[in-house]
Coordinates of N, CA and C in Angstrom, one line a residue:
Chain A
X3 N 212.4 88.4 -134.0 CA 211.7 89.1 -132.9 C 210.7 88.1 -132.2
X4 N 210.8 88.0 -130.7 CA 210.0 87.3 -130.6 C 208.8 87.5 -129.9
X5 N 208.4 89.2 -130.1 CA 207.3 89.2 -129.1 C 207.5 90.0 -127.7
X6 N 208.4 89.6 -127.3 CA 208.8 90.5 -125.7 C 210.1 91.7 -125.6
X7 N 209.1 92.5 -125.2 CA 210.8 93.9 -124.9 C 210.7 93.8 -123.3
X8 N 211.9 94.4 -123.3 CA 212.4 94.3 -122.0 C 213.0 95.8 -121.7
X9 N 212.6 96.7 -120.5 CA 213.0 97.6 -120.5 C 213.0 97.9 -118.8
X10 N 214.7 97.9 -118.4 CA 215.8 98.9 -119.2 C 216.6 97.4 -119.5
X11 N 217.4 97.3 -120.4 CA 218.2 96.6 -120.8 C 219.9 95.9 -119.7
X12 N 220.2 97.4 -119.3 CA 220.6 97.1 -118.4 C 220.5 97.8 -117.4
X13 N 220.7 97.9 -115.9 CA 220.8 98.4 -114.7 C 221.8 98.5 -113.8
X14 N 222.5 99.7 -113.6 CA 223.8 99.1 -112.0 C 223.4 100.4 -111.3
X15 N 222.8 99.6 -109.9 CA 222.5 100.0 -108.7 C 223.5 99.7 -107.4
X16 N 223.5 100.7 -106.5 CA 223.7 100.4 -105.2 C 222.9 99.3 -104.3
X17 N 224.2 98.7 -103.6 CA 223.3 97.3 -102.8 C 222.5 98.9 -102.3
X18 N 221.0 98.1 -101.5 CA 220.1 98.5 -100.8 C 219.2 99.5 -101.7
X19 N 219.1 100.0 -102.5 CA 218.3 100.3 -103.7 C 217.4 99.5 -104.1
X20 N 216.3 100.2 -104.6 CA 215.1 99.2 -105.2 C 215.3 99.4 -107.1
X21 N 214.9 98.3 -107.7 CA 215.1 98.3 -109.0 C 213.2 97.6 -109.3
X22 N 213.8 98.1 -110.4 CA 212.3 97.5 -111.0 C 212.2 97.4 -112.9
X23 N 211.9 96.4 -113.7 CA 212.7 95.6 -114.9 C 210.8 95.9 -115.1
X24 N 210.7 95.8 -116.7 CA 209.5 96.1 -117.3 C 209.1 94.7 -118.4
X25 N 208.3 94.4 -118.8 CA 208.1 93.4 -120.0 C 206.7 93.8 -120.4
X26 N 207.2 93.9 -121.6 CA 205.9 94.3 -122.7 C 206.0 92.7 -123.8
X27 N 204.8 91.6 -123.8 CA 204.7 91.3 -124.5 C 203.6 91.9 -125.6
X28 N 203.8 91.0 -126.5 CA 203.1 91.2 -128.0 C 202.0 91.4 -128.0
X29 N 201.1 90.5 -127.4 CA 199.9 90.1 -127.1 C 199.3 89.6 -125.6
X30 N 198.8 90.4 -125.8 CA 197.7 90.2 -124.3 C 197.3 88.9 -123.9
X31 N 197.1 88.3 -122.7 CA 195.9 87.5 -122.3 C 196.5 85.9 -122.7
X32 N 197.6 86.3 -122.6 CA 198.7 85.2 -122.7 C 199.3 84.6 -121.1
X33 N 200.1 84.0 -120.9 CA 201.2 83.3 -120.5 C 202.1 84.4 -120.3
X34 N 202.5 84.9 -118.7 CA 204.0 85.7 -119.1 C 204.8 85.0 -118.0
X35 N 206.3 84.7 -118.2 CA 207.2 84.4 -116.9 C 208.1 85.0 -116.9
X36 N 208.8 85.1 -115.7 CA 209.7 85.7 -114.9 C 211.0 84.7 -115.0
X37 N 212.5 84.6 -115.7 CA 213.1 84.1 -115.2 C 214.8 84.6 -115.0
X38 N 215.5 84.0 -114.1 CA 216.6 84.4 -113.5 C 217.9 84.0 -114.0
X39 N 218.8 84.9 -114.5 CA 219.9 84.1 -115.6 C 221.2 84.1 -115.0
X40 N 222.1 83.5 -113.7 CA 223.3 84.1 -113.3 C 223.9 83.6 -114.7
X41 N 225.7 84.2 -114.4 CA 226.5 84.0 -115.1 C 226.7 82.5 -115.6
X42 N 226.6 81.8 -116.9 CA 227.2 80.7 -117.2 C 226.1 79.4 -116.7
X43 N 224.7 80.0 -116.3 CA 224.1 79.4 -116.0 C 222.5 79.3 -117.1
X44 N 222.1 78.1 -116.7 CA 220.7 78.2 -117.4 C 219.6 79.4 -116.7
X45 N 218.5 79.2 -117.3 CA 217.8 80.3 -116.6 C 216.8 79.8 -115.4
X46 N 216.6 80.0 -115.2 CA 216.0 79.9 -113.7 C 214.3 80.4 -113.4
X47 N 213.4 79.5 -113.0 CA 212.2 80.0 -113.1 C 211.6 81.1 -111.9
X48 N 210.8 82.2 -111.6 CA 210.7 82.5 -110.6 C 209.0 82.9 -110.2
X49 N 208.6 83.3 -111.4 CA 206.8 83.2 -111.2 C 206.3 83.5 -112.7
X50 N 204.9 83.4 -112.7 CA 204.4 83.7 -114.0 C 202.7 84.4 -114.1
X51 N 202.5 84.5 -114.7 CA 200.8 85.0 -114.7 C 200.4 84.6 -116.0
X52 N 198.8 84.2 -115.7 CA 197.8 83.9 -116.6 C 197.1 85.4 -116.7
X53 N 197.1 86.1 -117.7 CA 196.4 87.3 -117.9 C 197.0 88.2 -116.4
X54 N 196.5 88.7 -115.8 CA 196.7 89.2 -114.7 C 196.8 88.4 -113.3
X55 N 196.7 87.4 -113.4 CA 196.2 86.5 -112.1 C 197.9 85.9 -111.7
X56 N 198.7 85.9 -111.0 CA 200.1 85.7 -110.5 C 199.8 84.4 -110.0
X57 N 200.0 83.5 -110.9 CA 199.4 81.8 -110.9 C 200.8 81.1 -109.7
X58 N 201.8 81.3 -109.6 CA 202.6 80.8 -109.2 C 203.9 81.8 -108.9
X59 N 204.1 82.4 -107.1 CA 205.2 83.2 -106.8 C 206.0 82.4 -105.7
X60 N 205.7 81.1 -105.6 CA 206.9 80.6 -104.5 C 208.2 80.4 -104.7
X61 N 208.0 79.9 -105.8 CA 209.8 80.0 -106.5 C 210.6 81.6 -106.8
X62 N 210.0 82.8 -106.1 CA 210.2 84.0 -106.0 C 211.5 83.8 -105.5
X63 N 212.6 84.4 -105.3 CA 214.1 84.4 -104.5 C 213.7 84.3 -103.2
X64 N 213.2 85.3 -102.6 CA 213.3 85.8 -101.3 C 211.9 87.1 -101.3
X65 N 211.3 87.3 -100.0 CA 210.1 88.2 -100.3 C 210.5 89.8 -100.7
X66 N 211.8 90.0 -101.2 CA 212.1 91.0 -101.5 C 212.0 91.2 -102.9
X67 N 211.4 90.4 -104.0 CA 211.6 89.7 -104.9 C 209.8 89.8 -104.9
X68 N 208.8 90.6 -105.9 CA 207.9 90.7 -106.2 C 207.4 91.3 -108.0
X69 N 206.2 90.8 -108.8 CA 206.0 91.4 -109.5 C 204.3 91.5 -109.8
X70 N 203.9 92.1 -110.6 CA 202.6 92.4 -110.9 C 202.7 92.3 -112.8
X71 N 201.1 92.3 -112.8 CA 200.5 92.4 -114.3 C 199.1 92.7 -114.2
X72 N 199.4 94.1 -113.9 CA 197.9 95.1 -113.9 C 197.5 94.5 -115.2
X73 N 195.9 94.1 -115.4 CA 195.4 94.0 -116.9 C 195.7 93.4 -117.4
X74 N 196.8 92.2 -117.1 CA 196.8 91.6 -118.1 C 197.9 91.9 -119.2
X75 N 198.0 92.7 -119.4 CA 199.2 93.4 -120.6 C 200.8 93.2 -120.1
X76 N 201.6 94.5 -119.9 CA 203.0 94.3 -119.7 C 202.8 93.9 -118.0
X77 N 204.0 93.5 -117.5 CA 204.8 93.0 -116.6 C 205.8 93.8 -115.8
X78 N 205.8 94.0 -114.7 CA 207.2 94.5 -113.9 C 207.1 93.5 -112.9
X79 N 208.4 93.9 -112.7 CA 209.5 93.0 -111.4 C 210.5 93.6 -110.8
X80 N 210.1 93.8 -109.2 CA 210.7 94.9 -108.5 C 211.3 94.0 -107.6
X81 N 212.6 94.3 -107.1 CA 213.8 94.1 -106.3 C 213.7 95.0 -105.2
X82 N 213.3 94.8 -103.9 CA 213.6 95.8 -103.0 C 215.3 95.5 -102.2
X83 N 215.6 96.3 -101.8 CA 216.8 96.3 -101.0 C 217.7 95.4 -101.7
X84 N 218.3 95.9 -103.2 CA 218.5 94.7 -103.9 C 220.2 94.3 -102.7
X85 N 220.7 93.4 -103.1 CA 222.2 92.6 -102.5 C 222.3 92.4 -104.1
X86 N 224.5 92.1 -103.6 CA 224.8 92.0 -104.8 C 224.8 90.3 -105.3
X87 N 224.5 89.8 -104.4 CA 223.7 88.3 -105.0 C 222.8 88.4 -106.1
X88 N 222.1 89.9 -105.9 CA 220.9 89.7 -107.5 C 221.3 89.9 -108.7
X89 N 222.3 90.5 -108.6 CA 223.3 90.6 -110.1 C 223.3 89.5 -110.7
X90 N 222.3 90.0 -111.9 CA 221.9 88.8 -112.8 C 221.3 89.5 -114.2
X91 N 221.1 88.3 -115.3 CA 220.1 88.8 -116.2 C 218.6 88.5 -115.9
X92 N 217.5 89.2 -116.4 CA 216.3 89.0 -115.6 C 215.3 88.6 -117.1
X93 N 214.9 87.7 -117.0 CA 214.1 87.5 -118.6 C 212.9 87.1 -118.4
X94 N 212.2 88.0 -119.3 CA 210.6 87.7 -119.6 C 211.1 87.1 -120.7
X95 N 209.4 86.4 -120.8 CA 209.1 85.3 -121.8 C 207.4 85.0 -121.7
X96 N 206.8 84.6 -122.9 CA 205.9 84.4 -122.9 C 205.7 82.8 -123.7
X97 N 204.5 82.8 -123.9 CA 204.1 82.1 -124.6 C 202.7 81.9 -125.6
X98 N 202.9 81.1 -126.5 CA 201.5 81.2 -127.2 C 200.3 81.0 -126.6
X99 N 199.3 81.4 -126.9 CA 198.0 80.8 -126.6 C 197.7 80.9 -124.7
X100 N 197.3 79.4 -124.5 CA 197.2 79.2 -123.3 C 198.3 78.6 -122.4
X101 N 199.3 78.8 -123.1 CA 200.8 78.7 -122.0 C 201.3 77.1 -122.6
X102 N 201.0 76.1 -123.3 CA 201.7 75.1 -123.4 C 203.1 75.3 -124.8
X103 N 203.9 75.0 -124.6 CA 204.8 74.6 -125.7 C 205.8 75.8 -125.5
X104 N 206.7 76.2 -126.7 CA 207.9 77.1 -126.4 C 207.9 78.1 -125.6
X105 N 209.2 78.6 -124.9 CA 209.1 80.2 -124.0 C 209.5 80.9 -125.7
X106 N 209.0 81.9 -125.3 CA 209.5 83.2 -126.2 C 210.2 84.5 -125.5
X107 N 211.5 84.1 -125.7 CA 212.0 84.9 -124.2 C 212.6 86.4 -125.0
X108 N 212.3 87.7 -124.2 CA 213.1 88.6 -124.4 C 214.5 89.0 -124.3
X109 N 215.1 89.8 -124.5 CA 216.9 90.5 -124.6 C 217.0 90.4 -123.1
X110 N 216.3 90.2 -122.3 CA 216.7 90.5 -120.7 C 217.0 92.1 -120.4
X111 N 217.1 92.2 -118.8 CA 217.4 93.5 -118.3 C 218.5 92.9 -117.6
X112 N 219.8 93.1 -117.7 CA 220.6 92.8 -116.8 C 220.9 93.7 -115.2
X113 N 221.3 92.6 -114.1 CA 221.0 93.8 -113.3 C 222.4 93.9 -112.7
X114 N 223.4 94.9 -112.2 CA 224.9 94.9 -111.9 C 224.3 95.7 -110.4
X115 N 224.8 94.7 -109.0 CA 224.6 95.8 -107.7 C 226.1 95.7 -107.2
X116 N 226.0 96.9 -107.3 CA 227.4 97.5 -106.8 C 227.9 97.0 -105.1
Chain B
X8 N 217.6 67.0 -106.4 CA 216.6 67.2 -107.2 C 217.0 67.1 -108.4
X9 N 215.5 66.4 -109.6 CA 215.9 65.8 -110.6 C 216.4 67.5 -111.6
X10 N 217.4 67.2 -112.7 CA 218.0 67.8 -113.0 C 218.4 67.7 -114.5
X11 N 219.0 69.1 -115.5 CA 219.0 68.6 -116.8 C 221.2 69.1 -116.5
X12 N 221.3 68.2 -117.4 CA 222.8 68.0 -117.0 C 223.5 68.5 -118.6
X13 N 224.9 68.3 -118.3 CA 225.7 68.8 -119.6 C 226.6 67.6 -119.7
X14 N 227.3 67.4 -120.6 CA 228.4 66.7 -120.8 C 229.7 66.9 -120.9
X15 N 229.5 68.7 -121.7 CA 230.9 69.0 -121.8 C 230.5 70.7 -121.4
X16 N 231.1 71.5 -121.2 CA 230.9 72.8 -120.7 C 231.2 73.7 -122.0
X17 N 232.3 73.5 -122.8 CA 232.8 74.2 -124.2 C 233.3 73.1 -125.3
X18 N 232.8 73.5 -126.5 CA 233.3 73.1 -127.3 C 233.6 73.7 -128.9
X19 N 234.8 73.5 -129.1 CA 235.4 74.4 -130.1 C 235.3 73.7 -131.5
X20 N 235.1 73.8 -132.7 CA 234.9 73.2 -133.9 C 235.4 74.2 -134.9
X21 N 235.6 73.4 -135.9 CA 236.3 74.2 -137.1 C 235.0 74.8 -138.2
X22 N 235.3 75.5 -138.8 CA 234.1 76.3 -139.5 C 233.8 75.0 -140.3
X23 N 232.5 74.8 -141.3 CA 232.1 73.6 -141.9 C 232.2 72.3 -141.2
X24 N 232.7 72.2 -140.1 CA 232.6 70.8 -139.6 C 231.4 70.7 -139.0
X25 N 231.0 69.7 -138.5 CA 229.5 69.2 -137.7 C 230.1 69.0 -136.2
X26 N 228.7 70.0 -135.4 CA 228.9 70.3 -134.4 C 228.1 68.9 -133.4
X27 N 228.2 68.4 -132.2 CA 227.7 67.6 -131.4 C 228.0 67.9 -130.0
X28 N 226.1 68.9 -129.6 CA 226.3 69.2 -128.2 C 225.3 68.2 -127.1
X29 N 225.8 67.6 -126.0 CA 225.2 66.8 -125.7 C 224.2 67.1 -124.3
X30 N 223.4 66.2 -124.1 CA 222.4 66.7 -122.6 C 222.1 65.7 -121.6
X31 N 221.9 65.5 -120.8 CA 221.8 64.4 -119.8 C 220.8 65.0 -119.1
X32 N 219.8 63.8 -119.0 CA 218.5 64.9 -117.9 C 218.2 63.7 -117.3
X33 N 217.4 63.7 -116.0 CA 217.4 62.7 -115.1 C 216.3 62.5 -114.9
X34 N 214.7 63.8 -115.5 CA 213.7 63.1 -115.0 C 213.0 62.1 -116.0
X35 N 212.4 61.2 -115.5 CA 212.2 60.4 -116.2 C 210.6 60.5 -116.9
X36 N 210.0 61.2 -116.3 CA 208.0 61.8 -116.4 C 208.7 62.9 -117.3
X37 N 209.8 63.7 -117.9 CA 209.9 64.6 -119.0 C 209.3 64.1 -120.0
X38 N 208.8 65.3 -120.8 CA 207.9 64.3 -122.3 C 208.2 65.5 -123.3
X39 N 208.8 66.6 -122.9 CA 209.4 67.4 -124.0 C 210.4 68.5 -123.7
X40 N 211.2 68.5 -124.7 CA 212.6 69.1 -124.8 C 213.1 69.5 -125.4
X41 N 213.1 71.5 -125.6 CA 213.7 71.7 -126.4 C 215.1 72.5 -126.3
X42 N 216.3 72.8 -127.2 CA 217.8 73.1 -127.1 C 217.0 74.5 -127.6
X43 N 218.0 75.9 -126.8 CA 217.9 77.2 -127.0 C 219.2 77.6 -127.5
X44 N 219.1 78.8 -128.0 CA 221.1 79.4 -128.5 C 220.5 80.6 -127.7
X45 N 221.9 81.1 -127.3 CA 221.6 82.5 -126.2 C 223.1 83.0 -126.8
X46 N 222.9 84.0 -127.6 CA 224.5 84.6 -128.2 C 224.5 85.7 -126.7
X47 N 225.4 86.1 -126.6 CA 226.0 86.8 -126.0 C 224.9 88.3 -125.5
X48 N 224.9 88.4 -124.8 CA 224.2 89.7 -124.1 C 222.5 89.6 -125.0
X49 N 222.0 88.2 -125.2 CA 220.4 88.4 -125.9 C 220.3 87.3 -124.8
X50 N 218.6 87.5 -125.0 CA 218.2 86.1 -124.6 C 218.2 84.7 -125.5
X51 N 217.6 84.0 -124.7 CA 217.9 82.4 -125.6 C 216.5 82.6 -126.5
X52 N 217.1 81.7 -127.6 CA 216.3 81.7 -128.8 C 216.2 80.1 -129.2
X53 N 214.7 79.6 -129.7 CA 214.4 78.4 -129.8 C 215.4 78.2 -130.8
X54 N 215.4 76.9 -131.1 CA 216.1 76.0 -132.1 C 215.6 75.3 -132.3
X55 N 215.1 74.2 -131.7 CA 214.4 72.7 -132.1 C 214.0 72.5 -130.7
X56 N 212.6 71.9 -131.2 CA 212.2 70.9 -129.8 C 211.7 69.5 -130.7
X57 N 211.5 68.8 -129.6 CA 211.2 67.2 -129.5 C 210.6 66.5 -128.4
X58 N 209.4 65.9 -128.8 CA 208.5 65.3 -127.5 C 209.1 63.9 -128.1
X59 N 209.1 63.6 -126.6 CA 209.0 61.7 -126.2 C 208.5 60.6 -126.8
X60 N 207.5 61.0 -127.7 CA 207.3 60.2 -128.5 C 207.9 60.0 -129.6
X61 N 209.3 60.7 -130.0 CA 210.3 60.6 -131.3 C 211.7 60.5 -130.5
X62 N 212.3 60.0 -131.1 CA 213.8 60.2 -131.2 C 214.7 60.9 -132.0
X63 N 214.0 61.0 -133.2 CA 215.0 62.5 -133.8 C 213.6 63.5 -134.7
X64 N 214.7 65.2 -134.8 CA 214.1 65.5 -135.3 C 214.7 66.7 -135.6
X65 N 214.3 67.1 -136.8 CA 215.5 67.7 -138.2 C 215.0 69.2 -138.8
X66 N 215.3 69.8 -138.5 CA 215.6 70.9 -138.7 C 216.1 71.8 -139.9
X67 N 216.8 72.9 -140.4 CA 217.0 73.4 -140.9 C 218.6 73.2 -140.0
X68 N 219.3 72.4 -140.7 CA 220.6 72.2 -140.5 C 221.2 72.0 -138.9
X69 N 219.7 72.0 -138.6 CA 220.1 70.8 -137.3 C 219.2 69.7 -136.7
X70 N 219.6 69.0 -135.8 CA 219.1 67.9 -135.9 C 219.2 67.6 -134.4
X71 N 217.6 67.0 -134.0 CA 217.9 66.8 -132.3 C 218.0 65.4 -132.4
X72 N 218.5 64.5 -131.2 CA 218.4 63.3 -131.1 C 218.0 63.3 -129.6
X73 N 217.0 62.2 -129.0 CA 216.4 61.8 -128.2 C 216.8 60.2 -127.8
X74 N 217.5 60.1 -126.6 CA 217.5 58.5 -126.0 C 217.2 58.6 -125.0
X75 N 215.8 57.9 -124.7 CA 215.0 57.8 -123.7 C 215.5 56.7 -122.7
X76 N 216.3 55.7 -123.7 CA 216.5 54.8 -122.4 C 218.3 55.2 -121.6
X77 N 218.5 56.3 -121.9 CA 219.7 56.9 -121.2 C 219.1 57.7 -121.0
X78 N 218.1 58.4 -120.9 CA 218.0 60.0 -120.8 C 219.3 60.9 -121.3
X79 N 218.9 60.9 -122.3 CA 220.3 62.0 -123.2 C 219.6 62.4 -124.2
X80 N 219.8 63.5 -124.4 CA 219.9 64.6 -125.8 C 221.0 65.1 -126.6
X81 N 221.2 64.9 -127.4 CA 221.9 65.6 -128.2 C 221.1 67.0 -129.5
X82 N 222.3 67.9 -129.6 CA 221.8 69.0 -130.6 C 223.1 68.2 -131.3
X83 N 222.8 68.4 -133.1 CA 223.6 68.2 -134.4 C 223.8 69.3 -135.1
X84 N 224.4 70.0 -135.4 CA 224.4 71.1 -135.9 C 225.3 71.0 -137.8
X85 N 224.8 70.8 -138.7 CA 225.2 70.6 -139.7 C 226.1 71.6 -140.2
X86 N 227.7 71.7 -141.0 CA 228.5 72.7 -141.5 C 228.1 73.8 -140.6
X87 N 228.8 74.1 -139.5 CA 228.8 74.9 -138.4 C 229.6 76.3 -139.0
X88 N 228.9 77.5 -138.5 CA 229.0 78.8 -139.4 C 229.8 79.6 -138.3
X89 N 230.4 80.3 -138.5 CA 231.0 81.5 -137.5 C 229.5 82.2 -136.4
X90 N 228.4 82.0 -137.1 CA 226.6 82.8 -136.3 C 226.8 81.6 -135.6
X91 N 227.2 80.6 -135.5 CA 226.3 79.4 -134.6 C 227.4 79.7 -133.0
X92 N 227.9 80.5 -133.1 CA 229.1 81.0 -132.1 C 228.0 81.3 -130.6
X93 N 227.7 80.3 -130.0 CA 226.9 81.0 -128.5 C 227.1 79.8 -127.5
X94 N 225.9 80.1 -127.1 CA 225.9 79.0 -125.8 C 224.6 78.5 -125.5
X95 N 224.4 77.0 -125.8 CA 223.5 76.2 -126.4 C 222.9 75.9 -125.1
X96 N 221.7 75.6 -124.6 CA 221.0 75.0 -123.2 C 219.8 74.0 -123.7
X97 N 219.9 72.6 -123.6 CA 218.9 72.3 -123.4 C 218.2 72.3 -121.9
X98 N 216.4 72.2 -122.4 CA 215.7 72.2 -121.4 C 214.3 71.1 -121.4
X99 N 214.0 70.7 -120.5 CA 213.0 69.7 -120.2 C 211.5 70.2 -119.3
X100 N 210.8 69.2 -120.0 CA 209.8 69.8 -118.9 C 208.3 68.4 -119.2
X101 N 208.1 68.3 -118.4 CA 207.1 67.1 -118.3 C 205.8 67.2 -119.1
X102 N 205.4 68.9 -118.7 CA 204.5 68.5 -119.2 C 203.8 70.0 -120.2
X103 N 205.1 70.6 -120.4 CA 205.0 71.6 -121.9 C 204.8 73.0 -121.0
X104 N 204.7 73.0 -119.6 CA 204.5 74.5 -119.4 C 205.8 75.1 -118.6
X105 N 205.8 76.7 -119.1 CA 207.0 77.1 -118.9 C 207.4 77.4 -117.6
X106 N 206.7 77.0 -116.4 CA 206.9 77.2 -114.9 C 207.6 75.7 -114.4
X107 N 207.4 74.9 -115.6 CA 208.1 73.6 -115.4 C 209.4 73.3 -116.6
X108 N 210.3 74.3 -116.9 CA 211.0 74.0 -118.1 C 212.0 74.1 -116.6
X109 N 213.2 73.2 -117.0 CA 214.2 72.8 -116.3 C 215.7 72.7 -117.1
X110 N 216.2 74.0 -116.9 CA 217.5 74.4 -118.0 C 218.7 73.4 -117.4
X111 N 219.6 73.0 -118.7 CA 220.7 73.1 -117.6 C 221.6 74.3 -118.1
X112 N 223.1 73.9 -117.6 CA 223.7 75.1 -117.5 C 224.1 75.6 -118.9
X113 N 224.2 75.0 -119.5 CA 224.7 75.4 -121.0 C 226.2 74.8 -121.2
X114 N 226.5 74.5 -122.7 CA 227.7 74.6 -123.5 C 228.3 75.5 -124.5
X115 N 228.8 75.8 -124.1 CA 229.4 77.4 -125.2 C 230.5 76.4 -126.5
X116 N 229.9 76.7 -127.6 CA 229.9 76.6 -128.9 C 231.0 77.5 -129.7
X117 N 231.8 77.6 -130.0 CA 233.3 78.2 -130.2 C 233.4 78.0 -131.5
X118 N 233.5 78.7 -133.1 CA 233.9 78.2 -134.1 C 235.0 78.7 -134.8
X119 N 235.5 78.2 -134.8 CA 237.3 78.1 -135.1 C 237.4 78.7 -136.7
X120 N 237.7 79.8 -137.3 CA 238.1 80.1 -138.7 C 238.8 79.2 -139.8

């Protein structure tokens, strides 16, 4: 177990539909990131937050491509008008303490756009 | 842009033999690195890491190797088990935080009965 769920696990939407993926880490007031998994590929960075503060969203895909961390606590990540280019796995991850050293990544939410 | 590379894409091994997955990464300011296993429909899960200041480092039946003056990594994987069956990624990052970890694509790990 490493700390992060991921909910829904998986997703298949229609292109032009909005989706939106959940992440509950363990502990608060941590380190949380956002990353992007196509097929056969490594994962891919796309933003992260220090407590609630969204430290870094330029590496976001495209401005359709946004998330939040009300509080500090869990994480969402919302897809507007998704394309079937976003068909991917979508993985939170955290980390200990103040963010240096291993990701602790969750099961992912996969996303399938029709 | 600088980049963590693969050497082989799959590699198949016989049960109990010793596995050797390799990495090529190109930046040179990386100072730590570590190999993930991602089985099938989970996410990736640590295995070993290693800063720049070592060249190897040993595990619970595996073992990383570090050559700084090639930039290469290798994972060792000692008497390889039917569980070790996924797809291995190492990753780099200069300076330990996870907005800067730089995957490559992975090698998928195959073990033969």
């Amino acid at each position: 177990d490493t700390g992060v769920s991921q909910d829904p696990r998986h997703k298949i939407t229609k292109r032009g539909q909005n989706v939106t993926f959940r992440c509950d880490p363990i502990s608060e007031h941590n380190r949380l990131y956002w990353y992007r998994q196509t097929l056969g590929q490594g994962p891919e960075f796309l933003t992260y937050f220090q407590n609630e503060a969204q430290l870094e969203k330029s590496r976001l895909l495209s401005d359709r491509f946004s998330a939040e961390r009300p509080k500090g606590s869990f994480s969402t990540l919302e897809i507007q008008r998704t394309e079937q280019g976003d068909s991917a796995m979508y993985l939170c991850a955290r980390t200990e303490g103040q963010g240096a050293g291993e990701l602790f990544f969750g099961e992912g939410s996969r996303l399938t756009v029709l | 842009g600088e980049s963590v590379g693969l050497h082989l894409p799959t590699l198949s091994v016989q049960e109990g033999d010793n596995s050797i997955i390799n990495c090529a990464y190109s930046n040179s300011a990386s100072d730590y690195f570590i190999w993930y296993k991602q089985e099938s429909g989970k996410g990736p899960q640590f295995i070993i890491d290693i800063r720049s200041n070592m060249d190897k480092r040993q595990g619970q039946r595996v073992t990383v190797l570090l050559n700084k003056t090639v930039k290469h990594l290798s994972l060792q994987i000692a008497a390889t088990q039917p569980g070790d069956s996924a797809v291995y990624f190492c990753a780099e990052t200069r300076d330990n935080y996870g907005q800067n970890f730089v995957f490559g694509p992975g090698t998928r790990l195959s073990v033969l009965p």
